Short mmCIF file of C-alpha atoms in Angstrom, two decimals:
data_model
loop_
_atom_site.label_atom_id
_atom_site.label_comp_id
_atom_site.label_asym_id
_atom_site.label_seq_id
_atom_site.Cartn_x
_atom_site.Cartn_y
_atom_site.Cartn_z
CA MET S 2 -17.73 -12.35 198.92
CA ILE S 3 -15.13 -13.04 196.22
CA GLU S 4 -13.56 -9.89 194.78
CA ASN S 5 -11.47 -9.73 191.63
CA ARG S 6 -11.61 -6.40 189.86
CA ASN S 7 -8.42 -7.02 187.84
CA PHE S 8 -7.97 -8.11 184.24
CA TYR S 9 -5.31 -10.43 182.86
CA ILE S 10 -3.40 -8.45 180.22
CA ASN S 11 0.11 -9.04 178.87
CA GLY S 12 0.89 -11.75 181.41
CA ARG S 13 -0.08 -9.69 184.48
CA TRP S 14 -3.13 -9.01 186.61
CA VAL S 15 -3.83 -5.32 186.15
CA PRO S 16 -6.52 -2.96 187.40
CA PRO S 17 -8.91 -1.64 184.78
CA VAL S 18 -8.22 1.73 183.22
CA GLN S 19 -11.88 2.67 183.25
CA ALA S 20 -14.48 0.29 184.59
CA ARG S 21 -17.75 -0.28 186.39
CA ASP S 22 -18.21 -2.60 189.34
CA TYR S 23 -20.49 -5.55 188.69
CA GLN S 24 -22.06 -7.76 191.34
CA VAL S 25 -22.28 -11.47 190.57
CA THR S 26 -25.30 -13.16 192.16
CA ASP S 27 -25.57 -16.69 193.52
CA PRO S 28 -28.71 -17.89 191.69
CA SER S 29 -29.56 -20.35 194.46
CA THR S 30 -29.84 -17.66 197.14
CA GLU S 31 -30.19 -14.39 195.20
CA GLU S 32 -27.35 -13.09 197.37
CA PRO S 33 -24.20 -11.42 195.99
CA CYS S 34 -21.29 -13.85 195.76
CA ALA S 35 -18.61 -11.91 193.89
CA MET S 36 -17.63 -8.45 192.73
CA ILE S 37 -15.82 -7.88 189.45
CA SER S 38 -15.16 -4.92 187.16
CA LEU S 39 -16.51 -4.49 183.64
CA GLY S 40 -13.97 -3.01 181.28
CA ASP S 41 -14.30 -0.16 178.82
CA GLN S 42 -12.65 0.87 175.54
CA ALA S 43 -9.26 1.61 177.10
CA ASP S 44 -9.13 -1.85 178.67
CA THR S 45 -10.16 -3.54 175.43
CA ASP S 46 -7.53 -1.55 173.52
CA ALA S 47 -4.82 -2.51 176.03
CA ALA S 48 -5.66 -6.20 175.75
CA VAL S 49 -5.77 -6.12 171.93
CA ALA S 50 -2.46 -4.24 171.85
CA ALA S 51 -0.84 -6.89 174.04
CA ALA S 52 -2.19 -9.68 171.84
CA SER S 53 -1.02 -7.87 168.69
CA ALA S 54 2.49 -7.43 170.05
CA ALA S 55 2.69 -11.10 171.07
CA PHE S 56 1.36 -12.50 167.81
CA PRO S 57 4.50 -12.67 165.63
CA ALA S 58 6.53 -14.64 168.16
CA TRP S 59 3.65 -16.95 169.12
CA ALA S 60 2.76 -17.65 165.49
CA ALA S 61 6.40 -18.56 164.88
CA THR S 62 6.57 -20.88 167.91
CA PRO S 63 6.88 -24.49 166.74
CA PRO S 64 3.56 -26.35 166.97
CA ALA S 65 5.03 -28.95 169.30
CA LYS S 66 6.07 -26.19 171.73
CA ARG S 67 2.56 -24.70 171.65
CA ALA S 68 1.20 -28.15 172.49
CA GLN S 69 3.52 -28.32 175.51
CA TYR S 70 2.00 -25.13 176.90
CA VAL S 71 -1.50 -26.54 176.41
CA LYS S 72 -0.52 -29.70 178.27
CA ALA S 73 0.75 -27.51 181.10
CA ILE S 74 -2.69 -25.85 181.32
CA LEU S 75 -4.18 -29.32 181.81
CA THR S 76 -1.72 -29.96 184.64
CA GLN S 77 -2.87 -26.78 186.38
CA TYR S 78 -6.51 -27.83 186.05
CA GLU S 79 -5.84 -31.26 187.49
CA ALA S 80 -4.32 -29.66 190.60
CA ARG S 81 -7.37 -27.44 191.15
CA VAL S 82 -10.30 -29.38 189.71
CA GLU S 83 -12.42 -29.11 192.88
CA GLU S 84 -11.96 -25.34 193.00
CA MET S 85 -13.12 -25.13 189.40
CA ALA S 86 -16.24 -27.18 190.08
CA GLU S 87 -17.10 -25.04 193.09
CA ALA S 88 -16.64 -21.82 191.10
CA ILE S 89 -18.97 -22.99 188.33
CA SER S 90 -21.58 -24.19 190.81
CA LEU S 91 -21.54 -20.89 192.67
CA GLU S 92 -21.59 -18.54 189.68
CA MET S 93 -24.23 -20.13 187.44
CA GLY S 94 -26.08 -22.60 189.66
CA ALA S 95 -25.03 -26.02 188.42
CA PRO S 96 -25.60 -28.56 191.22
CA ILE S 97 -22.23 -29.34 192.75
CA ASP S 98 -22.28 -33.02 191.75
CA MET S 99 -23.05 -32.02 188.17
CA ALA S 100 -20.34 -29.37 188.28
CA ARG S 101 -17.87 -32.06 189.33
CA SER S 102 -19.02 -34.74 186.88
CA SER S 103 -20.05 -32.72 183.80
CA GLN S 104 -19.28 -29.00 183.89
CA ALA S 105 -15.65 -28.82 185.06
CA PRO S 106 -14.52 -31.97 183.16
CA CYS S 107 -15.37 -30.25 179.87
CA LEU S 108 -11.89 -28.72 180.13
CA PRO S 109 -9.82 -31.93 180.06
CA TRP S 110 -12.26 -33.65 177.67
CA HIS S 111 -11.93 -31.01 174.95
CA LEU S 112 -8.28 -30.19 175.66
CA GLU S 113 -7.23 -33.81 175.25
CA GLY S 114 -9.35 -34.10 172.11
CA PHE S 115 -7.67 -31.05 170.61
CA LEU S 116 -4.22 -32.40 171.39
CA GLU S 117 -5.09 -35.63 169.58
CA ALA S 118 -6.52 -33.74 166.62
CA PHE S 119 -3.50 -31.43 166.57
CA ASP S 120 -1.35 -34.30 165.30
CA GLU S 121 -3.56 -34.46 162.19
CA VAL S 122 -3.03 -30.83 161.15
CA GLU S 123 -0.90 -30.48 158.01
CA TRP S 124 0.77 -27.08 158.20
CA ILE S 125 2.25 -27.28 154.70
CA ARG S 126 0.10 -29.28 152.27
CA GLU S 127 0.65 -30.34 148.70
CA LEU S 128 -1.97 -29.00 146.33
CA GLY S 129 -1.93 -32.18 144.27
CA PRO S 130 0.09 -34.25 141.80
CA HIS S 131 -0.91 -31.88 138.98
CA ALA S 132 1.00 -29.03 140.71
CA PRO S 133 4.22 -30.45 142.21
CA ASN S 134 5.59 -26.99 143.10
CA ASP S 135 2.44 -25.64 144.74
CA ARG S 136 1.83 -25.73 148.47
CA ILE S 137 -0.95 -24.64 150.79
CA ALA S 138 0.34 -23.19 154.06
CA MET S 139 -2.09 -23.19 157.00
CA GLU S 140 -1.34 -20.12 159.11
CA PRO S 141 -2.90 -18.55 162.24
CA ILE S 142 -5.41 -15.86 161.42
CA GLY S 143 -4.07 -13.35 163.98
CA VAL S 144 -5.59 -11.75 167.08
CA VAL S 145 -8.95 -13.30 167.93
CA GLY S 146 -11.72 -12.10 170.21
CA LEU S 147 -13.42 -14.89 172.14
CA ILE S 148 -16.84 -14.21 173.67
CA THR S 149 -18.26 -16.98 175.84
CA PRO S 150 -21.57 -17.61 177.67
CA TRP S 151 -22.49 -18.54 181.22
CA ASN S 152 -24.36 -21.81 180.77
CA TRP S 153 -21.38 -24.14 180.17
CA PRO S 154 -18.51 -21.78 180.98
CA MET S 155 -15.52 -24.12 180.81
CA ASN S 156 -16.96 -26.00 177.87
CA GLN S 157 -16.99 -22.87 175.74
CA VAL S 158 -13.79 -21.32 177.06
CA THR S 159 -11.91 -24.53 176.31
CA LEU S 160 -13.52 -24.94 172.88
CA LYS S 161 -12.20 -21.50 171.90
CA VAL S 162 -9.00 -20.80 173.82
CA ILE S 163 -7.28 -24.16 173.35
CA PRO S 164 -7.62 -24.44 169.54
CA ALA S 165 -6.69 -20.77 169.17
CA LEU S 166 -3.51 -21.38 171.19
CA LEU S 167 -2.65 -24.49 169.19
CA ALA S 168 -3.29 -22.70 165.90
CA GLY S 169 -0.82 -19.97 166.84
CA CYS S 170 -3.31 -17.18 167.44
CA THR S 171 -3.19 -14.67 170.26
CA MET S 172 -6.42 -13.68 171.93
CA VAL S 173 -8.64 -11.62 174.16
CA LEU S 174 -11.27 -13.56 176.10
CA LYS S 175 -14.45 -11.86 177.27
CA PRO S 176 -16.31 -14.34 179.46
CA SER S 177 -19.89 -13.79 180.52
CA GLU S 178 -20.20 -11.30 183.33
CA GLU S 179 -22.76 -13.69 184.87
CA ALA S 180 -20.18 -16.44 185.30
CA PRO S 181 -16.69 -14.90 185.43
CA LEU S 182 -15.14 -16.84 188.31
CA SER S 183 -14.28 -19.99 186.39
CA SER S 184 -12.72 -17.96 183.59
CA LEU S 185 -10.62 -15.95 186.03
CA MET S 186 -9.37 -19.24 187.42
CA PHE S 187 -8.66 -20.45 183.88
CA ALA S 188 -6.51 -17.33 183.39
CA GLU S 189 -4.53 -18.41 186.45
CA PHE S 190 -4.01 -21.81 184.81
CA VAL S 191 -2.68 -20.12 181.68
CA HIS S 192 -0.36 -17.90 183.71
CA ASP S 193 0.97 -20.73 185.87
CA ALA S 194 1.46 -22.88 182.76
CA GLY S 195 3.98 -20.30 181.56
CA VAL S 196 2.16 -19.24 178.38
CA PRO S 197 4.10 -16.20 177.10
CA ALA S 198 2.85 -12.74 178.04
CA GLY S 199 0.27 -11.27 175.70
CA VAL S 200 -0.75 -14.54 174.08
CA PHE S 201 -3.84 -14.91 176.29
CA ASN S 202 -5.63 -11.89 177.73
CA LEU S 203 -8.88 -11.61 179.68
CA VAL S 204 -11.09 -8.56 180.07
CA ASN S 205 -14.40 -8.84 181.89
CA GLY S 206 -17.25 -6.92 180.35
CA ASP S 207 -20.76 -7.05 178.97
CA GLY S 208 -21.88 -7.51 175.39
CA VAL S 209 -22.72 -3.86 174.82
CA GLY S 210 -19.30 -2.80 176.09
CA VAL S 211 -16.28 -5.07 175.65
CA GLY S 212 -18.14 -7.50 173.38
CA SER S 213 -19.01 -4.79 170.88
CA GLN S 214 -15.57 -3.19 171.18
CA LEU S 215 -13.86 -6.46 170.24
CA SER S 216 -16.30 -6.99 167.38
CA ARG S 217 -15.51 -3.57 165.88
CA HIS S 218 -11.78 -3.47 166.66
CA GLU S 219 -9.67 -3.09 163.54
CA ASP S 220 -6.78 -5.10 165.04
CA VAL S 221 -8.95 -8.14 165.80
CA ALA S 222 -8.94 -10.55 162.85
CA MET S 223 -11.67 -12.88 164.06
CA ILE S 224 -14.53 -13.14 166.54
CA SER S 225 -15.63 -16.49 167.93
CA PHE S 226 -18.92 -16.11 169.76
CA THR S 227 -21.27 -18.45 171.59
CA GLY S 228 -24.60 -17.13 172.82
CA SER S 229 -28.01 -16.01 171.66
CA THR S 230 -29.01 -15.63 168.03
CA ARG S 231 -29.97 -12.02 168.71
CA ALA S 232 -26.47 -11.22 169.99
CA GLY S 233 -24.91 -13.16 167.13
CA LYS S 234 -26.66 -10.92 164.63
CA ALA S 235 -25.41 -7.80 166.42
CA ILE S 236 -21.84 -9.11 166.45
CA SER S 237 -21.98 -9.96 162.76
CA THR S 238 -23.18 -6.46 161.95
CA ALA S 239 -20.46 -4.83 164.06
CA ALA S 240 -17.75 -7.07 162.62
CA ALA S 241 -18.75 -6.41 159.01
CA GLU S 242 -17.18 -2.95 159.13
CA THR S 243 -13.68 -4.46 159.40
CA LEU S 244 -14.47 -7.60 157.35
CA LYS S 245 -13.21 -9.89 160.10
CA ARG S 246 -14.02 -13.58 160.23
CA VAL S 247 -16.95 -14.38 162.52
CA THR S 248 -17.85 -17.85 163.80
CA LEU S 249 -21.11 -18.18 165.68
CA GLU S 250 -22.48 -20.97 167.87
CA LEU S 251 -26.02 -19.83 168.66
CA GLY S 252 -29.39 -21.05 169.86
CA GLY S 253 -31.33 -24.20 169.17
CA LYS S 254 -34.76 -25.80 169.33
CA GLY S 255 -33.83 -29.43 168.93
CA ALA S 256 -36.39 -32.03 167.88
CA ASN S 257 -36.25 -35.42 169.57
CA VAL S 258 -38.12 -37.80 167.23
CA VAL S 259 -39.42 -40.81 169.15
CA PHE S 260 -40.76 -43.57 166.93
CA ALA S 261 -43.11 -46.32 168.11
CA ASP S 262 -40.26 -48.84 167.91
CA ALA S 263 -37.98 -46.83 170.21
CA ASP S 264 -36.48 -48.53 173.24
CA GLU S 265 -38.44 -48.37 176.50
CA LYS S 266 -36.15 -45.75 178.06
CA ALA S 267 -36.27 -43.31 175.12
CA VAL S 268 -38.89 -40.95 176.54
CA LYS S 269 -37.36 -40.82 180.02
CA ARG S 270 -33.94 -40.26 178.47
CA GLY S 271 -35.32 -37.39 176.41
CA VAL S 272 -36.95 -35.67 179.37
CA LEU S 273 -33.81 -35.91 181.49
CA HIS S 274 -31.72 -34.56 178.63
CA CYS S 275 -34.08 -31.63 178.12
CA MET S 276 -34.03 -30.73 181.81
CA ASN S 277 -30.28 -31.22 182.27
CA ASN S 278 -28.47 -28.04 183.39
CA SER S 279 -31.95 -26.65 184.16
CA GLY S 280 -32.65 -26.61 180.43
CA GLN S 281 -29.86 -24.10 179.83
CA SER S 282 -28.22 -25.83 176.88
CA CYS S 283 -28.45 -24.72 173.27
CA ASN S 284 -28.57 -28.35 172.13
CA ALA S 285 -31.34 -29.40 174.54
CA PRO S 286 -34.03 -31.61 172.93
CA THR S 287 -36.90 -29.28 173.83
CA ARG S 288 -39.36 -30.52 171.20
CA MET S 289 -40.31 -34.20 171.63
CA LEU S 290 -42.00 -35.51 168.49
CA VAL S 291 -43.80 -38.77 169.30
CA GLU S 292 -45.32 -41.24 166.85
CA ARG S 293 -49.07 -41.48 167.41
CA PRO S 294 -49.33 -45.16 168.54
CA ILE S 295 -47.22 -44.45 171.65
CA TYR S 296 -48.14 -40.80 172.13
CA ASP S 297 -50.45 -41.14 175.15
CA GLN S 298 -48.00 -43.38 176.99
CA ALA S 299 -45.13 -41.04 176.18
CA VAL S 300 -47.01 -38.06 177.59
CA GLU S 301 -47.76 -39.99 180.77
CA THR S 302 -44.12 -41.07 181.14
CA ALA S 303 -42.78 -37.57 180.49
CA ALA S 304 -45.15 -36.05 183.02
CA GLU S 305 -44.12 -38.60 185.64
CA VAL S 306 -40.39 -38.09 185.07
CA ALA S 307 -40.68 -34.30 185.25
CA SER S 308 -42.96 -34.34 188.29
CA ASN S 309 -40.52 -36.56 190.20
CA MET S 310 -37.49 -34.45 189.31
CA GLY S 311 -35.88 -32.75 192.26
CA VAL S 312 -35.09 -29.05 192.31
CA GLY S 313 -32.65 -27.67 194.84
CA PRO S 314 -29.72 -25.38 195.67
CA ALA S 315 -26.54 -25.79 193.71
CA SER S 316 -24.55 -26.41 196.89
CA GLU S 317 -26.50 -29.56 197.77
CA PRO S 318 -25.23 -32.91 196.51
CA GLY S 319 -27.63 -35.16 194.65
CA ARG S 320 -29.32 -35.69 191.30
CA HIS S 321 -31.48 -32.60 191.10
CA ILE S 322 -31.57 -29.57 188.87
CA GLY S 323 -30.47 -26.21 190.18
CA PRO S 324 -31.70 -22.68 189.53
CA VAL S 325 -31.51 -20.80 186.25
CA VAL S 326 -28.82 -18.17 186.11
CA ASN S 327 -30.59 -14.92 187.03
CA ARG S 328 -33.90 -13.14 187.56
CA SER S 329 -34.32 -11.91 184.00
CA GLN S 330 -33.88 -15.46 182.71
CA TRP S 331 -36.34 -16.75 185.32
CA GLU S 332 -38.91 -14.15 184.32
CA LYS S 333 -38.52 -14.95 180.63
CA ILE S 334 -39.13 -18.65 181.32
CA GLN S 335 -42.18 -17.85 183.45
CA ASP S 336 -43.57 -15.70 180.64
CA MET S 337 -43.09 -18.51 178.13
CA ILE S 338 -44.78 -21.06 180.40
CA GLN S 339 -47.76 -18.75 180.59
CA VAL S 340 -47.66 -18.33 176.80
CA GLY S 341 -47.92 -22.11 176.45
CA ILE S 342 -50.98 -22.18 178.71
CA ASP S 343 -52.58 -19.29 176.85
CA GLU S 344 -51.89 -20.92 173.48
CA GLY S 345 -53.89 -23.96 174.53
CA ALA S 346 -51.14 -26.51 175.09
CA ARG S 347 -51.98 -29.10 177.76
CA LEU S 348 -49.88 -28.62 180.89
CA VAL S 349 -49.10 -32.08 182.27
CA ALA S 350 -46.25 -31.26 184.67
CA GLY S 351 -44.83 -28.19 186.36
CA GLY S 352 -46.14 -24.76 185.51
CA PRO S 353 -45.53 -21.18 186.54
CA GLY S 354 -44.10 -20.06 189.86
CA LEU S 355 -41.47 -21.39 192.22
CA PRO S 356 -41.37 -25.08 193.15
CA GLU S 357 -43.27 -26.06 196.27
CA GLY S 358 -41.46 -25.12 199.48
CA VAL S 359 -39.08 -22.68 197.75
CA ASN S 360 -39.25 -18.98 198.57
CA ARG S 361 -36.00 -17.66 197.11
CA GLY S 362 -33.61 -18.45 194.30
CA PHE S 363 -34.24 -18.57 190.56
CA PHE S 364 -35.77 -22.03 190.53
CA VAL S 365 -38.15 -23.23 187.80
CA ARG S 366 -40.57 -26.13 188.04
CA PRO S 367 -39.71 -28.83 185.47
CA THR S 368 -42.52 -28.26 182.99
CA VAL S 369 -44.04 -30.44 180.26
CA PHE S 370 -46.63 -29.40 177.69
CA ALA S 371 -48.53 -31.97 175.61
CA ASP S 372 -50.73 -31.50 172.51
CA VAL S 373 -48.38 -28.82 171.21
CA ASN S 374 -48.39 -27.88 167.55
CA ASN S 375 -45.37 -26.51 165.77
CA ASP S 376 -46.95 -23.08 165.22
CA MET S 377 -47.05 -22.33 168.95
CA ARG S 378 -44.42 -19.99 170.36
CA ILE S 379 -43.30 -22.60 172.88
CA ALA S 380 -42.41 -24.85 169.91
CA ARG S 381 -40.65 -22.14 167.91
CA GLU S 382 -38.76 -19.98 170.41
CA GLU S 383 -35.76 -21.01 172.48
CA ILE S 384 -36.94 -20.86 176.11
CA PHE S 385 -33.61 -21.86 177.69
CA GLY S 386 -35.21 -23.42 180.73
CA PRO S 387 -36.59 -26.80 181.86
CA VAL S 388 -39.62 -26.72 179.56
CA LEU S 389 -40.52 -29.57 177.16
CA SER S 390 -43.08 -29.47 174.35
CA ILE S 391 -44.53 -32.78 173.10
CA ILE S 392 -45.88 -32.92 169.53
CA PRO S 393 -47.58 -35.96 167.91
CA PHE S 394 -46.82 -37.16 164.38
CA GLU S 395 -48.24 -39.84 162.08
CA THR S 396 -45.51 -40.70 159.55
CA GLU S 397 -41.77 -40.50 159.11
CA GLU S 398 -42.24 -37.83 156.45
CA GLU S 399 -44.36 -35.72 158.79
CA ALA S 400 -41.75 -36.07 161.54
CA VAL S 401 -39.06 -34.72 159.21
CA GLU S 402 -41.32 -31.85 158.13
CA ILE S 403 -42.08 -30.82 161.73
CA ALA S 404 -38.49 -31.22 162.89
CA ASN S 405 -37.14 -29.06 160.05
CA ASP S 406 -39.87 -26.42 160.41
CA THR S 407 -37.81 -24.19 162.69
CA PRO S 408 -35.45 -21.26 162.19
CA TYR S 409 -32.84 -23.17 164.18
CA GLY S 410 -30.66 -26.10 163.19
CA LEU S 411 -28.25 -27.15 165.94
CA THR S 412 -28.98 -30.69 167.16
CA ASN S 413 -31.75 -33.17 166.40
CA TYR S 414 -32.30 -36.56 167.99
CA VAL S 415 -33.78 -39.83 166.72
CA GLN S 416 -35.05 -42.79 168.78
CA SER S 417 -35.75 -46.00 166.83
CA GLU S 418 -34.60 -49.61 166.74
CA ASP S 419 -34.75 -49.56 162.94
CA GLY S 420 -31.24 -48.79 161.72
CA GLU S 421 -32.24 -47.95 158.16
CA LYS S 422 -34.89 -45.53 159.42
CA ARG S 423 -32.38 -43.86 161.73
CA ASN S 424 -29.96 -43.40 158.86
CA ARG S 425 -32.65 -41.90 156.63
CA MET S 426 -33.66 -39.51 159.40
CA ALA S 427 -30.05 -38.50 160.09
CA ARG S 428 -29.62 -37.41 156.47
CA ALA S 429 -33.03 -35.72 156.18
CA LEU S 430 -32.85 -33.60 159.32
CA ARG S 431 -31.48 -30.08 158.78
CA SER S 432 -29.05 -29.60 161.62
CA GLY S 433 -25.36 -29.53 162.29
CA MET S 434 -25.60 -32.58 164.55
CA VAL S 435 -27.84 -35.64 164.92
CA GLU S 436 -27.66 -37.97 167.92
CA MET S 437 -29.52 -41.28 167.92
CA ASN S 438 -30.65 -43.72 170.60
CA GLY S 439 -28.90 -41.84 173.37
CA GLN S 440 -25.44 -42.19 171.85
CA PRO S 441 -23.50 -38.94 172.40
CA ARG S 442 -21.00 -37.48 169.95
CA ALA S 443 -17.48 -38.84 170.28
CA GLN S 444 -14.51 -36.77 171.38
CA GLY S 445 -13.27 -34.64 168.49
CA SER S 446 -16.64 -34.49 166.74
CA PRO S 447 -17.49 -30.98 165.47
CA PHE S 448 -20.11 -29.05 167.46
CA GLY S 449 -22.16 -26.53 165.51
CA GLY S 450 -25.31 -25.86 163.55
CA VAL S 451 -26.95 -24.41 160.47
CA LYS S 452 -29.51 -21.69 159.83
CA MET S 453 -30.12 -19.44 162.87
CA SER S 454 -27.98 -21.72 165.04
CA GLY S 455 -24.84 -20.30 163.45
CA ARG S 456 -22.14 -21.90 161.34
CA ALA S 457 -19.33 -22.65 163.79
CA ARG S 458 -17.72 -26.08 163.98
CA GLU S 459 -16.04 -26.39 167.36
CA GLY S 460 -14.03 -29.40 168.45
CA GLY S 461 -11.46 -31.69 166.90
CA VAL S 462 -9.48 -30.76 163.82
CA TRP S 463 -12.37 -28.60 162.59
CA GLY S 464 -12.14 -26.47 165.71
CA ILE S 465 -8.43 -25.87 165.22
CA GLU S 466 -8.77 -25.07 161.53
CA GLU S 467 -11.39 -22.41 162.28
CA PHE S 468 -8.46 -20.33 163.57
CA LEU S 469 -6.28 -20.97 160.49
CA GLU S 470 -6.34 -19.55 156.99
CA ALA S 471 -4.93 -21.03 153.82
CA LYS S 472 -2.08 -19.37 151.95
CA ALA S 473 -1.51 -20.55 148.36
CA ILE S 474 2.19 -20.71 147.40
CA SER S 475 3.49 -21.48 143.92
CA GLY S 476 7.12 -22.16 142.96
CA TRP S 477 7.88 -24.12 146.14
CA ALA S 478 11.46 -25.42 146.04
CA ALA S 479 11.76 -29.18 145.92
CA GLU S 480 13.05 -30.72 149.14
#
C-alpha cells in the first residue's frame, strides 16, 4: 500500500498539524491502495500563510521567468509519464491504456497550450487612441485556492495550476481525496522543477474540511473549483462572506443532436463518447436526440454498441471501460438506472447490477434507455456513469427546445452533413461549448459552461486571464 501522509507546504513535505487518516480504495478490487491524511484548519492556515508570503516576489517575477519554471514542470512529467499513468489508473479506475493515451497526456496538452497562449497576454495595455495616457495593467489576483475532482485529475490540476503560475498567483491545491496520488506526484514535479517555496502548496482534504476552509479564508483572493453543482453552490455561499472571486466548472447533461443526414458513424461515436471514462465526464453527451426517420435504427445501433462494450479492471490493457470511482457513486448510478426503468423508459442495453462474471469492483453495465422524454429524471439529472438516454424529435426547432430544456449548459453536440444547419444549431444551443460531427475543440479553446454548469472558462488565454485583474491607470508617462 502507498502511504503519503505529508503535505507540500512552503517548498517542503511536512506532516499535518492536525489530520485524519484516509484510505484510498482501488475501485477495480475494492481493496485499499493508499493511505493519506486529510488536513484541518491549522494545515490550511499554514499553506495559505506560505502562499501569502511568497506572493509579492512571485508576482514580481518576470513573465518569461515564470514560463521557464512551467517548462521545467513539463520536463519532470516527461521523465515520469508512465508513473503518472499508473497512479491515475490505480486511484480512480481509468483503464491503463486510457490512462496512458488520454488521462496523463492532459498535462502536456494543456501546459503547452498555455505556454503558447501566454505569448498573447498583454500585461500593460493601451486603453485606446482617445486616452493616450491611460493604461490597463493586468495583474495577478493574489493567493488562489484550487479545488479539483477525481474524474480527470491531471486535466483539472493542469487547467488550474499552470495558468495560475503563469499569471503570477500563488496557490493552495486541494485535490480530491479519492484520487490524490497523481496530484502528490505533480507536487514532486513542481518541487523538482525548482518553483520557489510557497508558490505552490498542496493540502489533502475533503470538501467539508479543507475545501470549505479555503473558500472562507480571508487571505484567499479566489477559488477555482471543478466538481458537482451542489458543491459549487456551497462554495459560492462560503466565499461570499469575503467577496472573493469564484470560478466554477460544474456538471452537465449534454445533448447530442443526431439528424437524419448525419454520417453513418454518428450514433456509434456518440455512444462511445458517452461511455468514455465510464461516463464520468461532465461534458459527456448523455442525452442522444435522434430525428424520427432514423430513430429506430439509431436505437438498435446504440444498443449493439453498448452491449458489445467490454468492462474490466483498470490494470488490464485493452479498449474497455473500467469501474466507477467508489461505492457511493456506484450505488447512485444503480439507483438512477432503476429510476429509468420505473419511469417507463425502454431499457435496450445494460441495466442494474454488476456485469456478468464480475463479483467485486465498482463496475457498471453500459446502459442505454430508449423512448425517453425530457421530463424523466434520467434526462434531467447528471448520473455520472455509463448511462445513455435516447429521445426522439421531429424538427430542428423541437431539437433545440429539448436540448435547451435543462438546468445545465456545458457542452452540446450536433451531427449533420448540412453545414448551414450545423451553424444554426451551434448558435441556438445554450451551452458554453458546441462540438459538431466528432470534431473536438482545438488546443487553447476555452472549456466552460453556462447556467448550472458554472461560468468558468479554462484553457488558452481565457484560462490565464481568469487569474488576472485589470488595474486602470491614468497619467501614464509617455515612453
